[in-house]
Amino acid sequence: MPEPKSAFDRLHPCDFYTAEELLEPEQMYTVYEIARLLQGLDPDADLEPETEAVLIDWAIPWIVTNAEDLIVGDPTVEDQPGYYGLKREEDL
């Protein structure tokens, strides 16, 4: 159910990292690692499956929104996710 704005002690701007702010130029990341980074966590942080599912719900739209600045790499192991990284001229 919606809540009135007055119910909150503090409101924050809805700011998201740009791809350049979030990702290291020489690295490629899975959607799971990006989800952790978006929350300020280590890319290898252990998470409960329910928590990880919520973070993935945030990461997928972020990837779509930032697609213009990203490149995609095929999975390194079958049945694993692909990788995303910063698009640079030398990568194309």
Short mmCIF file of C-alpha atoms in Angstrom, two decimals:
data_model
loop_
_atom_site.label_atom_id
_atom_site.label_comp_id
_atom_site.label_asym_id
_atom_site.label_seq_id
_atom_site.Cartn_x
_atom_site.Cartn_y
_atom_site.Cartn_z
CA MET A 1 0.00 0.00 0.00
CA PRO A 2 1.39 3.45 -0.79
CA GLU A 3 2.71 5.56 2.06
CA PRO A 4 2.56 9.34 2.32
CA LYS A 5 5.88 11.12 1.96
CA SER A 6 5.35 12.58 5.43
CA ALA A 7 5.71 9.05 6.88
CA PHE A 8 9.46 9.12 6.16
CA ASP A 9 12.03 10.90 8.29
CA ARG A 10 14.31 11.46 5.32
CA LEU A 11 13.97 11.20 1.54
CA HIS A 12 16.95 10.59 -0.77
CA PRO A 13 17.50 11.31 -4.46
CA CYS A 14 17.16 8.25 -6.68
CA ASP A 15 20.70 8.28 -8.05
CA PHE A 16 22.35 5.33 -9.73
CA TYR A 17 25.96 4.75 -10.68
CA THR A 18 26.98 5.23 -14.27
CA ALA A 19 28.75 2.27 -15.84
CA GLU A 20 32.02 4.19 -15.67
CA GLU A 21 31.57 4.89 -11.96
CA LEU A 22 30.72 1.29 -11.11
CA LEU A 23 32.95 -0.91 -13.26
CA GLU A 24 36.72 -1.18 -13.58
CA PRO A 25 37.77 -0.65 -17.23
CA GLU A 26 39.87 -3.82 -17.43
CA GLN A 27 37.35 -6.17 -15.80
CA MET A 28 34.26 -8.08 -16.93
CA TYR A 29 31.41 -8.81 -14.49
CA THR A 30 28.44 -11.15 -14.26
CA VAL A 31 24.99 -9.76 -13.52
CA TYR A 32 25.39 -11.18 -10.00
CA GLU A 33 28.60 -9.23 -9.43
CA ILE A 34 27.05 -6.05 -10.83
CA ALA A 35 24.09 -6.51 -8.48
CA ARG A 36 26.45 -6.61 -5.50
CA LEU A 37 28.48 -3.62 -6.70
CA LEU A 38 25.30 -1.55 -7.07
CA GLN A 39 24.72 -2.08 -3.35
CA GLY A 40 28.30 -1.20 -2.40
CA LEU A 41 29.19 -4.83 -1.70
CA ASP A 42 32.22 -6.83 -2.74
CA PRO A 43 31.50 -8.66 -6.03
CA ASP A 44 32.18 -11.98 -4.25
CA ALA A 45 30.05 -11.27 -1.17
CA ASP A 46 27.96 -14.21 0.06
CA LEU A 47 24.25 -13.46 -0.06
CA GLU A 48 21.11 -15.34 0.83
CA PRO A 49 19.27 -16.47 -2.34
CA GLU A 50 16.28 -14.24 -1.51
CA THR A 51 18.53 -11.19 -1.13
CA GLU A 52 20.38 -11.98 -4.33
CA ALA A 53 17.08 -12.25 -6.22
CA VAL A 54 16.09 -8.76 -5.07
CA LEU A 55 19.48 -7.34 -6.08
CA ILE A 56 19.20 -8.96 -9.51
CA ASP A 57 15.86 -7.20 -9.93
CA TRP A 58 17.79 -3.92 -9.61
CA ALA A 59 20.78 -4.97 -11.70
CA ILE A 60 18.96 -6.07 -14.85
CA PRO A 61 17.27 -2.70 -15.50
CA TRP A 62 20.59 -0.98 -14.70
CA ILE A 63 22.31 -3.09 -17.38
CA VAL A 64 19.57 -2.30 -19.91
CA THR A 65 19.72 1.42 -19.10
CA ASN A 66 23.53 1.46 -19.42
CA ALA A 67 23.73 -0.90 -22.43
CA GLU A 68 25.16 1.84 -24.65
CA ASP A 69 28.26 1.98 -22.42
CA LEU A 70 28.72 -1.79 -22.04
CA ILE A 71 30.18 -4.72 -23.96
CA VAL A 72 29.15 -8.34 -23.50
CA GLY A 73 31.34 -11.43 -23.23
CA ASP A 74 30.16 -15.01 -23.59
CA PRO A 75 30.13 -17.22 -20.49
CA THR A 76 33.48 -18.81 -19.70
CA VAL A 77 31.74 -21.97 -18.46
CA GLU A 78 28.61 -23.60 -19.89
CA ASP A 79 25.45 -22.95 -17.86
CA GLN A 80 26.94 -19.78 -16.35
CA PRO A 81 25.99 -16.17 -17.05
CA GLY A 82 27.79 -13.99 -19.55
CA TYR A 83 29.91 -11.00 -18.61
CA TYR A 84 29.54 -7.24 -18.95
CA GLY A 85 32.24 -4.61 -19.04
CA LEU A 86 32.85 -1.00 -19.94
CA LYS A 87 32.85 -0.33 -23.67
CA ARG A 88 36.12 1.16 -24.83
CA GLU A 89 37.26 1.93 -28.35
CA GLU A 90 40.06 -0.65 -28.17
CA ASP A 91 37.58 -3.41 -27.22
CA LEU A 92 35.60 -3.16 -30.46
#
